[in-house]
Amino acid sequence: MSISSRFAVGIHILALIDLNKETASSSEFIAGSVNTNAAVIRKIMGMLKKAGLIDVQPGVAGAKLSRELSEITLFDIYKAVNVVEENELFSIHDKPHPDCVVGKNIQNTIEPIFMAAQSAMEKVLQNLTLEDIVKDIEAKEHIK
Amino acid sequence: MSISSRFAVGIHILALIDLNKETASSSEFIAGSVNTNAAVIRKIMGMLKKAGLIDVQPGVAGAKLSRELSEITLFDIYKAVNVVEENELFSIHDKPHPDCVVGKNIQNTIEPIFMAAQSAMEKVLQNLTLEDIVKDIEAKEHIK
DNA sequence: ATTACTTGTAACCGAAACAATTACATCATG
DNA sequence: CATGATGTAATTGTTTCGGTTACAAGTAAT
């Protein structure tokens, strides 16, 4: 199992829109950079739009970020592209036997632990913004 | 996407083996408590055995924990049942276009972030043991 | 040693998620 | 109106998951 690459692609899309802001980034152009089909990009951009991260208009090429780079966290993108449901990173077997000491209590015991583990992971994403990403890409570019 | 319930079931199995240690816990018995098929339990127990967490003998009913409750972390179980590969909790789209500033650098920029997020989640699991689970189950049982 | 019960596996199935692809309706603009 | 863009639905192949059946091989008691 693995978290969908929609998340990585979402980050890619937003970074590209910013770094290429002089010219319009059409879905076709972005698809070339990501190396996938334009329809895949449009679907993900639809999610980003719905989440209020970008502004796109039907028929008109390109998109713009709705907020400052520093105001878009990786967690915002993560939620936008819908890769992990709230408190459902870990799945729990359902209907354990209620007449068993373990079966009766295991879900209530495990749930808060799974939630804590998921939260720890998501907190890392909350503390990073697109600005961090873009600056890192620029830094790596200058080294070469 | 969601992390396989093998992890939750693995915890269930080990807790049950301990809490039921007066009598042998056959795969059939455990399957009843988990509410699944005995073959599923045997497959997961095979993984737990391979990881050195339990001792099982072909033909003889029941299993025993190989270590003390406090010496088995949730992370040990998590690794044993093979639900998430090393540094692959998040998947990254491959072959982004090398002639693009973003495509060229995005993987190197994102990878350490994804690793950090995964590590934060796994650290929570490392800090909890089967003893915590069993004690919590017992506590919940006494309230009722 | 025969019987009964167990573990260990392999094979197969249906359901769900992913990413890719094709197709087309809709919209904007020169 | 012609061109080129977005929006979206339908389809496909692949993979993973959990469940199920079947059976070989081991153990233990009689």
mmCIF file of C-alpha atoms (C1' of nucleotides) in Angstrom:
data_model
loop_
_atom_site.group_PDB
_atom_site.id
_atom_site.type_symbol
_atom_site.label_atom_id
_atom_site.label_comp_id
_atom_site.label_asym_id
_atom_site.label_seq_id
_atom_site.Cartn_x
_atom_site.Cartn_y
_atom_site.Cartn_z
ATOM 1 C CA MET A 1 0.000 0.000 0.000
ATOM 2 C CA SER A 2 1.095 3.479 -0.706
ATOM 3 C CA ILE A 3 -0.402 6.955 -0.629
ATOM 4 C CA SER A 4 -1.468 7.985 -4.123
ATOM 5 C CA SER A 5 1.011 9.941 -6.199
ATOM 6 C CA ARG A 6 -1.737 12.531 -6.664
ATOM 7 C CA PHE A 7 -0.162 14.222 -3.676
ATOM 8 C CA ALA A 8 3.296 14.407 -5.240
ATOM 9 C CA VAL A 9 1.782 15.464 -8.544
ATOM 10 C CA GLY A 10 -0.280 18.141 -6.805
ATOM 11 C CA ILE A 11 2.861 19.626 -5.309
ATOM 12 C CA HIS A 12 4.539 19.437 -8.697
ATOM 13 C CA ILE A 13 1.671 21.256 -10.377
ATOM 14 C CA LEU A 14 1.568 24.111 -7.894
ATOM 15 C CA ALA A 15 5.339 24.577 -7.884
ATOM 16 C CA LEU A 16 5.336 24.629 -11.657
ATOM 17 C CA ILE A 17 2.538 27.168 -11.864
ATOM 18 C CA ASP A 18 4.545 29.453 -9.626
ATOM 19 C CA LEU A 19 7.933 28.965 -11.222
ATOM 20 C CA ASN A 20 6.431 29.419 -14.659
ATOM 21 C CA LYS A 21 4.182 32.350 -13.870
ATOM 22 C CA GLU A 22 5.396 34.555 -16.743
ATOM 23 C CA THR A 23 3.617 32.275 -19.205
ATOM 24 C CA ALA A 24 0.363 30.372 -18.862
ATOM 25 C CA SER A 25 0.705 26.738 -17.746
ATOM 26 C CA SER A 26 -1.805 24.715 -19.707
ATOM 27 C CA SER A 27 -2.700 21.213 -18.579
ATOM 28 C CA GLU A 28 -0.862 19.934 -21.624
ATOM 29 C CA PHE A 29 2.302 21.767 -20.651
ATOM 30 C CA ILE A 30 2.128 20.593 -17.050
ATOM 31 C CA ALA A 31 1.454 17.048 -18.194
ATOM 32 C CA GLY A 32 4.696 17.192 -20.147
ATOM 33 C CA SER A 33 6.663 18.143 -17.076
ATOM 34 C CA VAL A 34 4.987 15.584 -14.838
ATOM 35 C CA ASN A 35 5.128 12.972 -17.558
ATOM 36 C CA THR A 36 1.540 11.844 -17.646
ATOM 37 C CA ASN A 37 -1.694 12.457 -19.480
ATOM 38 C CA ALA A 38 -3.266 15.921 -19.584
ATOM 39 C CA ALA A 39 -6.584 14.550 -18.384
ATOM 40 C CA VAL A 40 -4.905 13.310 -15.218
ATOM 41 C CA ILE A 41 -3.546 16.801 -14.617
ATOM 42 C CA ARG A 42 -6.936 18.368 -15.228
ATOM 43 C CA LYS A 43 -8.550 16.038 -12.737
ATOM 44 C CA ILE A 44 -6.029 16.888 -10.042
ATOM 45 C CA MET A 45 -6.240 20.577 -10.874
ATOM 46 C CA GLY A 46 -9.970 20.287 -10.445
ATOM 47 C CA MET A 47 -9.376 19.086 -6.895
ATOM 48 C CA LEU A 48 -6.927 21.894 -6.210
ATOM 49 C CA LYS A 49 -9.440 24.377 -7.572
ATOM 50 C CA LYS A 50 -12.240 22.947 -5.470
ATOM 51 C CA ALA A 51 -10.027 23.319 -2.404
ATOM 52 C CA GLY A 52 -9.467 26.979 -3.217
ATOM 53 C CA LEU A 53 -5.779 26.666 -3.933
ATOM 54 C CA ILE A 54 -5.810 27.775 -7.557
ATOM 55 C CA ASP A 55 -7.958 29.805 -9.914
ATOM 56 C CA VAL A 56 -8.746 28.259 -13.279
ATOM 57 C CA GLN A 57 -11.270 29.248 -15.899
ATOM 58 C CA PRO A 58 -12.854 26.844 -18.341
ATOM 59 C CA GLY A 59 -11.570 27.528 -21.800
ATOM 60 C CA VAL A 60 -8.762 29.816 -20.780
ATOM 61 C CA ALA A 61 -5.273 28.442 -20.573
ATOM 62 C CA GLY A 62 -3.311 28.489 -17.340
ATOM 63 C CA ALA A 63 -4.007 28.780 -13.652
ATOM 64 C CA LYS A 64 -2.942 31.032 -10.840
ATOM 65 C CA LEU A 65 -2.328 30.337 -7.196
ATOM 66 C CA SER A 66 -5.143 31.697 -5.054
ATOM 67 C CA ARG A 67 -2.832 32.498 -2.155
ATOM 68 C CA GLU A 68 0.742 33.366 -1.386
ATOM 69 C CA LEU A 69 3.258 30.545 -1.575
ATOM 70 C CA SER A 70 3.817 30.796 2.154
ATOM 71 C CA GLU A 71 0.090 30.468 2.776
ATOM 72 C CA ILE A 72 -0.262 27.068 1.154
ATOM 73 C CA THR A 73 0.921 24.206 3.339
ATOM 74 C CA LEU A 74 1.672 20.705 2.104
ATOM 75 C CA PHE A 75 -1.162 19.601 4.344
ATOM 76 C CA ASP A 76 -3.555 21.824 2.361
ATOM 77 C CA ILE A 77 -2.507 20.031 -0.819
ATOM 78 C CA TYR A 78 -2.656 16.642 0.872
ATOM 79 C CA LYS A 79 -6.246 17.281 1.925
ATOM 80 C CA ALA A 80 -7.158 18.786 -1.434
ATOM 81 C CA VAL A 81 -6.201 15.742 -3.461
ATOM 82 C CA ASN A 82 -7.964 13.456 -1.070
ATOM 83 C CA VAL A 83 -5.321 10.782 -0.637
ATOM 84 C CA VAL A 84 -6.097 9.851 2.976
ATOM 85 C CA GLU A 85 -9.422 10.118 4.745
ATOM 86 C CA GLU A 86 -9.766 11.665 8.173
ATOM 87 C CA ASN A 87 -8.513 9.130 10.726
ATOM 88 C CA GLU A 88 -8.414 6.376 8.185
ATOM 89 C CA LEU A 89 -4.720 6.043 7.428
ATOM 90 C CA PHE A 90 -4.853 2.701 9.238
ATOM 91 C CA SER A 91 -7.711 0.346 8.660
ATOM 92 C CA ILE A 92 -9.147 -1.716 11.456
ATOM 93 C CA HIS A 93 -10.799 -5.083 11.007
ATOM 94 C CA ASP A 94 -14.469 -4.710 11.786
ATOM 95 C CA LYS A 95 -16.838 -6.787 13.873
ATOM 96 C CA PRO A 96 -14.319 -8.489 16.153
ATOM 97 C CA HIS A 97 -16.149 -10.924 18.404
ATOM 98 C CA PRO A 98 -17.958 -9.040 21.221
ATOM 99 C CA ASP A 99 -17.854 -11.983 23.624
ATOM 100 C CA CYS A 100 -14.073 -11.943 23.755
ATOM 101 C CA VAL A 101 -12.096 -9.695 26.079
ATOM 102 C CA VAL A 102 -9.823 -8.681 23.256
ATOM 103 C CA GLY A 103 -12.475 -8.519 20.565
ATOM 104 C CA LYS A 104 -14.663 -6.349 22.735
ATOM 105 C CA ASN A 105 -12.010 -3.721 23.481
ATOM 106 C CA ILE A 106 -9.421 -3.818 20.735
ATOM 107 C CA GLN A 107 -11.016 -1.179 18.550
ATOM 108 C CA ASN A 108 -11.294 1.386 21.338
ATOM 109 C CA THR A 109 -7.736 0.663 22.376
ATOM 110 C CA ILE A 110 -6.211 0.886 18.943
ATOM 111 C CA GLU A 111 -8.141 3.792 17.447
ATOM 112 C CA PRO A 112 -6.577 6.611 19.472
ATOM 113 C CA ILE A 113 -3.135 5.181 18.789
ATOM 114 C CA PHE A 114 -3.719 5.098 15.060
ATOM 115 C CA MET A 115 -5.081 8.623 15.197
ATOM 116 C CA ALA A 116 -1.990 9.811 17.058
ATOM 117 C CA ALA A 117 0.327 8.193 14.533
ATOM 118 C CA GLN A 118 -1.548 9.718 11.621
ATOM 119 C CA SER A 119 -1.552 13.131 13.300
ATOM 120 C CA ALA A 120 2.198 13.015 13.818
ATOM 121 C CA MET A 121 2.673 12.426 10.129
ATOM 122 C CA GLU A 122 0.232 15.156 9.119
ATOM 123 C CA LYS A 123 1.820 17.655 11.460
ATOM 124 C CA VAL A 124 5.020 17.436 9.465
ATOM 125 C CA LEU A 125 3.049 18.396 6.368
ATOM 126 C CA GLN A 126 1.361 21.267 8.174
ATOM 127 C CA ASN A 127 4.720 22.774 9.027
ATOM 128 C CA LEU A 128 5.891 22.999 5.433
ATOM 129 C CA THR A 129 4.677 25.336 2.725
ATOM 130 C CA LEU A 130 4.962 25.613 -1.015
ATOM 131 C CA GLU A 131 7.445 28.370 -0.401
ATOM 132 C CA ASP A 132 9.802 25.814 1.166
ATOM 133 C CA ILE A 133 9.385 23.608 -1.868
ATOM 134 C CA VAL A 134 9.957 26.331 -4.427
ATOM 135 C CA LYS A 135 12.978 27.719 -2.591
ATOM 136 C CA ASP A 136 14.488 24.262 -2.370
ATOM 137 C CA ILE A 137 13.984 23.667 -6.064
ATOM 138 C CA GLU A 138 15.606 26.998 -6.867
ATOM 139 C CA ALA A 139 18.501 26.231 -4.559
ATOM 140 C CA LYS A 140 19.068 22.839 -6.153
ATOM 141 C CA GLU A 141 18.913 24.468 -9.565
ATOM 142 C CA HIS A 142 21.613 26.996 -8.722
ATOM 143 C CA ILE A 143 24.032 24.349 -7.553
ATOM 144 C CA LYS A 144 24.158 22.726 -10.944
ATOM 145 C CA MET B 1 -5.954 4.213 0.272
ATOM 146 C CA SER B 2 -5.451 2.783 3.675
ATOM 147 C CA ILE B 3 -2.834 0.754 5.505
ATOM 148 C CA SER B 4 -3.805 -2.926 5.522
ATOM 149 C CA SER B 5 -5.761 -4.197 8.486
ATOM 150 C CA ARG B 6 -3.100 -6.886 8.823
ATOM 151 C CA PHE B 7 -1.487 -4.482 11.252
ATOM 152 C CA ALA B 8 -4.568 -4.194 13.469
ATOM 153 C CA VAL B 9 -5.143 -7.928 13.231
ATOM 154 C CA GLY B 10 -1.520 -8.607 14.149
ATOM 155 C CA ILE B 11 -1.918 -6.558 17.305
ATOM 156 C CA HIS B 12 -5.154 -8.368 18.038
ATOM 157 C CA ILE B 13 -3.501 -11.771 17.649
ATOM 158 C CA LEU B 14 -0.593 -11.002 19.941
ATOM 159 C CA ALA B 15 -2.768 -9.441 22.619
ATOM 160 C CA LEU B 16 -5.065 -12.429 22.503
ATOM 161 C CA ILE B 17 -2.219 -14.924 22.783
ATOM 162 C CA ASP B 18 -1.071 -13.146 25.913
ATOM 163 C CA LEU B 19 -4.448 -12.639 27.556
ATOM 164 C CA ASN B 20 -5.383 -16.231 26.825
ATOM 165 C CA LYS B 21 -2.112 -17.831 27.804
ATOM 166 C CA GLU B 22 -3.629 -20.400 30.183
ATOM 167 C CA THR B 23 -5.057 -22.252 27.189
ATOM 168 C CA ALA B 24 -3.660 -22.714 23.704
ATOM 169 C CA SER B 25 -4.878 -20.236 21.090
ATOM 170 C CA SER B 26 -5.418 -22.130 17.870
ATOM 171 C CA SER B 27 -5.758 -20.251 14.611
ATOM 172 C CA GLU B 28 -9.389 -21.273 14.588
ATOM 173 C CA PHE B 29 -9.962 -19.762 18.017
ATOM 174 C CA ILE B 30 -8.185 -16.540 17.129
ATOM 175 C CA ALA B 31 -10.101 -16.315 13.869
ATOM 176 C CA GLY B 32 -13.322 -16.418 15.884
ATOM 177 C CA SER B 33 -12.245 -13.470 17.977
ATOM 178 C CA VAL B 34 -10.968 -11.453 15.017
ATOM 179 C CA ASN B 35 -13.947 -12.486 12.930
ATOM 180 C CA THR B 36 -12.240 -13.770 9.831
ATOM 181 C CA ASN B 37 -10.999 -16.963 8.250
ATOM 182 C CA ALA B 38 -8.455 -19.157 10.026
ATOM 183 C CA ALA B 39 -6.238 -19.209 6.950
ATOM 184 C CA VAL B 40 -5.958 -15.431 7.141
ATOM 185 C CA ILE B 41 -4.824 -15.728 10.747
ATOM 186 C CA ARG B 42 -2.307 -18.394 9.890
ATOM 187 C CA LYS B 43 -0.843 -16.256 7.143
ATOM 188 C CA ILE B 44 -0.388 -13.300 9.490
ATOM 189 C CA MET B 45 0.947 -15.547 12.239
ATOM 190 C CA GLY B 46 3.451 -16.817 9.729
ATOM 191 C CA MET B 47 4.697 -13.260 9.308
ATOM 192 C CA LEU B 48 4.852 -12.724 13.057
ATOM 193 C CA LYS B 49 6.788 -15.945 13.417
ATOM 194 C CA LYS B 50 9.200 -15.022 10.657
ATOM 195 C CA ALA B 51 9.823 -11.725 12.442
ATOM 196 C CA GLY B 52 10.671 -13.591 15.631
ATOM 197 C CA LEU B 53 7.718 -12.311 17.623
ATOM 198 C CA ILE B 54 6.043 -15.637 18.333
ATOM 199 C CA ASP B 55 6.932 -19.313 18.552
ATOM 200 C CA VAL B 56 4.639 -21.690 16.714
ATOM 201 C CA GLN B 57 5.104 -25.326 15.862
ATOM 202 C CA PRO B 58 3.511 -27.064 12.893
ATOM 203 C CA GLY B 59 0.877 -29.465 14.087
ATOM 204 C CA VAL B 60 0.738 -28.243 17.656
ATOM 205 C CA ALA B 61 -2.003 -25.861 18.664
ATOM 206 C CA GLY B 62 -1.235 -22.455 20.070
ATOM 207 C CA ALA B 63 1.597 -19.987 19.994
ATOM 208 C CA LYS B 64 3.712 -18.189 22.544
ATOM 209 C CA LEU B 65 5.240 -14.752 22.525
ATOM 210 C CA SER B 66 8.973 -14.914 21.939
ATOM 211 C CA ARG B 67 9.645 -11.883 24.112
ATOM 212 C CA GLU B 68 8.221 -9.990 27.024
ATOM 213 C CA LEU B 69 5.189 -7.824 26.338
ATOM 214 C CA SER B 70 7.250 -4.732 27.046
ATOM 215 C CA GLU B 71 9.854 -5.836 24.524
ATOM 216 C CA ILE B 72 7.500 -5.912 21.555
ATOM 217 C CA THR B 73 6.756 -2.488 20.092
ATOM 218 C CA LEU B 74 3.909 -1.705 17.754
ATOM 219 C CA PHE B 75 6.573 -0.803 15.233
ATOM 220 C CA ASP B 76 7.906 -4.368 15.433
ATOM 221 C CA ILE B 77 4.464 -5.661 14.533
ATOM 222 C CA TYR B 78 4.016 -3.039 11.842
ATOM 223 C CA LYS B 79 7.254 -4.133 10.188
ATOM 224 C CA ALA B 80 6.472 -7.809 10.665
ATOM 225 C CA VAL B 81 3.200 -7.722 8.767
ATOM 226 C CA ASN B 82 4.745 -5.745 5.981
ATOM 227 C CA VAL B 83 2.088 -3.090 5.511
ATOM 228 C CA VAL B 84 4.363 -0.237 4.451
ATOM 229 C CA GLU B 85 7.702 -0.508 2.706
ATOM 230 C CA GLU B 86 10.741 1.420 3.853
ATOM 231 C CA ASN B 87 10.333 5.026 2.729
ATOM 232 C CA GLU B 88 7.410 4.211 0.512
ATOM 233 C CA LEU B 89 4.448 5.448 2.477
ATOM 234 C CA PHE B 90 4.071 8.150 -0.159
ATOM 235 C CA SER B 91 4.439 7.324 -3.801
ATOM 236 C CA ILE B 92 6.146 9.686 -6.181
ATOM 237 C CA HIS B 93 5.379 9.915 -9.880
ATOM 238 C CA ASP B 94 8.382 8.714 -11.785
ATOM 239 C CA LYS B 95 10.211 10.069 -14.779
ATOM 240 C CA PRO B 96 9.187 13.735 -14.488
ATOM 241 C CA HIS B 97 10.613 15.647 -17.425
ATOM 242 C CA PRO B 98 14.359 16.274 -16.923
ATOM 243 C CA ASP B 99 14.394 19.394 -19.094
ATOM 244 C CA CYS B 100 12.074 21.230 -16.718
ATOM 245 C CA VAL B 101 13.301 23.075 -13.644
ATOM 246 C CA VAL B 102 10.570 21.511 -11.567
ATOM 247 C CA GLY B 103 10.691 18.081 -13.161
ATOM 248 C CA LYS B 104 14.425 17.901 -12.721
ATOM 249 C CA ASN B 105 14.419 18.651 -8.999
ATOM 250 C CA ILE B 106 11.027 17.729 -7.614
ATOM 251 C CA GLN B 107 11.938 14.197 -6.574
ATOM 252 C CA ASN B 108 14.998 15.224 -4.610
ATOM 253 C CA THR B 109 13.042 17.987 -2.963
ATOM 254 C CA ILE B 110 10.056 15.898 -1.991
ATOM 255 C CA GLU B 111 11.724 12.661 -0.946
ATOM 256 C CA PRO B 112 13.269 13.833 2.328
ATOM 257 C CA ILE B 113 9.984 15.474 3.267
ATOM 258 C CA PHE B 114 8.032 12.300 2.685
ATOM 259 C CA MET B 115 10.610 10.358 4.643
ATOM 260 C CA ALA B 116 10.336 12.775 7.540
ATOM 261 C CA ALA B 117 6.557 12.509 7.579
ATOM 262 C CA GLN B 118 6.678 8.731 7.510
ATOM 263 C CA SER B 119 9.293 8.681 10.272
ATOM 264 C CA ALA B 120 7.169 10.881 12.502
ATOM 265 C CA MET B 121 4.323 8.423 12.168
ATOM 266 C CA GLU B 122 6.532 5.408 12.795
ATOM 267 C CA LYS B 123 8.116 6.974 15.825
ATOM 268 C CA VAL B 124 4.746 6.976 17.533
ATOM 269 C CA LEU B 125 4.555 3.241 16.955
ATOM 270 C CA GLN B 126 8.075 2.726 18.261
ATOM 271 C CA ASN B 127 7.155 4.325 21.548
ATOM 272 C CA LEU B 128 4.297 1.954 22.289
ATOM 273 C CA THR B 129 4.515 -1.696 23.284
ATOM 274 C CA LEU B 130 2.175 -4.642 23.496
ATOM 275 C CA GLU B 131 2.232 -4.099 27.232
ATOM 276 C CA ASP B 132 0.498 -0.744 26.735
ATOM 277 C CA ILE B 133 -2.122 -2.430 24.590
ATOM 278 C CA VAL B 134 -2.788 -5.290 26.996
ATOM 279 C CA LYS B 135 -2.968 -2.993 30.011
ATOM 280 C CA ASP B 136 -5.392 -0.722 28.230
ATOM 281 C CA ILE B 137 -7.606 -3.645 27.267
ATOM 282 C CA GLU B 138 -7.593 -4.850 30.864
ATOM 283 C CA ALA B 139 -8.397 -1.386 32.144
ATOM 284 C CA LYS B 140 -11.310 -1.013 29.746
ATOM 285 C CA GLU B 141 -12.531 -4.434 30.792
ATOM 286 C CA HIS B 142 -12.585 -3.539 34.502
ATOM 287 C CA ILE B 143 -14.650 -0.444 33.979
ATOM 288 C CA LYS B 144 -17.511 -2.420 32.565
ATOM 289 C "C1'" DA C 1 -0.168 -47.096 13.357
ATOM 290 C "C1'" DT C 2 -4.463 -45.133 12.959
ATOM 291 C "C1'" DT C 3 -7.261 -41.210 14.064
ATOM 292 C "C1'" DA C 4 -8.125 -36.490 14.986
ATOM 293 C "C1'" DC C 5 -6.596 -32.069 15.004
ATOM 294 C "C1'" DT C 6 -3.325 -28.582 13.914
ATOM 295 C "C1'" DT C 7 -0.154 -25.568 11.149
ATOM 296 C "C1'" DG C 8 1.666 -24.155 6.634
ATOM 297 C "C1'" DT C 9 0.732 -22.893 1.850
ATOM 298 C "C1'" DA C 10 -0.854 -22.524 -2.619
ATOM 299 C "C1'" DA C 11 -4.488 -21.275 -5.754
ATOM 300 C "C1'" DC C 12 -8.329 -18.684 -6.836
ATOM 301 C "C1'" DC C 13 -12.056 -15.094 -6.473
ATOM 302 C "C1'" DG C 14 -14.458 -10.611 -6.215
ATOM 303 C "C1'" DA C 15 -14.023 -5.925 -4.899
ATOM 304 C "C1'" DA C 16 -11.652 -1.642 -4.789
ATOM 305 C "C1'" DA C 17 -8.088 1.785 -5.947
ATOM 306 C "C1'" DC C 18 -4.762 3.730 -9.318
ATOM 307 C "C1'" DA C 19 -3.105 5.771 -13.229
ATOM 308 C "C1'" DA C 20 -3.620 6.070 -18.137
ATOM 309 C "C1'" DT C 21 -6.343 6.820 -22.044
ATOM 310 C "C1'" DT C 22 -10.035 8.243 -25.153
ATOM 311 C "C1'" DA C 23 -13.784 10.955 -26.176
ATOM 312 C "C1'" DC C 24 -16.604 14.736 -26.042
ATOM 313 C "C1'" DA C 25 -19.279 18.725 -24.130
ATOM 314 C "C1'" DT C 26 -18.464 23.393 -22.837
ATOM 315 C "C1'" DC C 27 -16.265 27.757 -22.822
ATOM 316 C "C1'" DA C 28 -13.188 31.754 -24.387
ATOM 317 C "C1'" DT C 29 -11.026 34.342 -27.822
ATOM 318 C "C1'" DG C 30 -9.198 36.068 -32.219
ATOM 319 C "C1'" DC D 1 -16.811 30.502 -36.721
ATOM 320 C "C1'" DA D 2 -12.454 28.248 -35.960
ATOM 321 C "C1'" DT D 3 -9.075 27.210 -32.658
ATOM 322 C "C1'" DG D 4 -7.608 25.709 -28.473
ATOM 323 C "C1'" DA D 5 -8.465 25.366 -23.704
ATOM 324 C "C1'" DT D 6 -10.896 23.194 -19.473
ATOM 325 C "C1'" DG D 7 -14.245 19.850 -17.375
ATOM 326 C "C1'" DT D 8 -15.752 15.291 -16.973
ATOM 327 C "C1'" DA D 9 -17.396 10.733 -17.954
ATOM 328 C "C1'" DA D 10 -16.374 6.035 -19.441
ATOM 329 C "C1'" DT D 11 -13.099 2.370 -20.142
ATOM 330 C "C1'" DT D 12 -8.957 -0.319 -19.382
ATOM 331 C "C1'" DG D 13 -5.027 -2.954 -17.289
ATOM 332 C "C1'" DT D 14 -2.671 -3.596 -13.081
ATOM 333 C "C1'" DT D 15 -2.231 -4.224 -8.374
ATOM 334 C "C1'" DT D 16 -3.640 -5.004 -3.609
ATOM 335 C "C1'" DC D 17 -6.719 -6.646 -0.257
ATOM 336 C "C1'" DG D 18 -9.347 -9.890 2.293
ATOM 337 C "C1'" DG D 19 -11.768 -14.136 2.019
ATOM 338 C "C1'" DT D 20 -12.258 -18.934 0.784
ATOM 339 C "C1'" DT D 21 -11.203 -23.670 -0.324
ATOM 340 C "C1'" DA D 22 -8.148 -27.340 -0.516
ATOM 341 C "C1'" DC D 23 -4.597 -30.070 0.854
ATOM 342 C "C1'" DA D 24 0.148 -31.477 2.372
ATOM 343 C "C1'" DA D 25 2.679 -32.183 6.495
ATOM 344 C "C1'" DG D 26 3.321 -32.310 11.395
ATOM 345 C "C1'" DT D 27 1.865 -33.758 16.342
ATOM 346 C "C1'" DA D 28 -0.192 -36.322 19.835
ATOM 347 C "C1'" DA D 29 -3.252 -39.567 21.994
ATOM 348 C "C1'" DT D 30 -5.208 -43.873 21.925
#
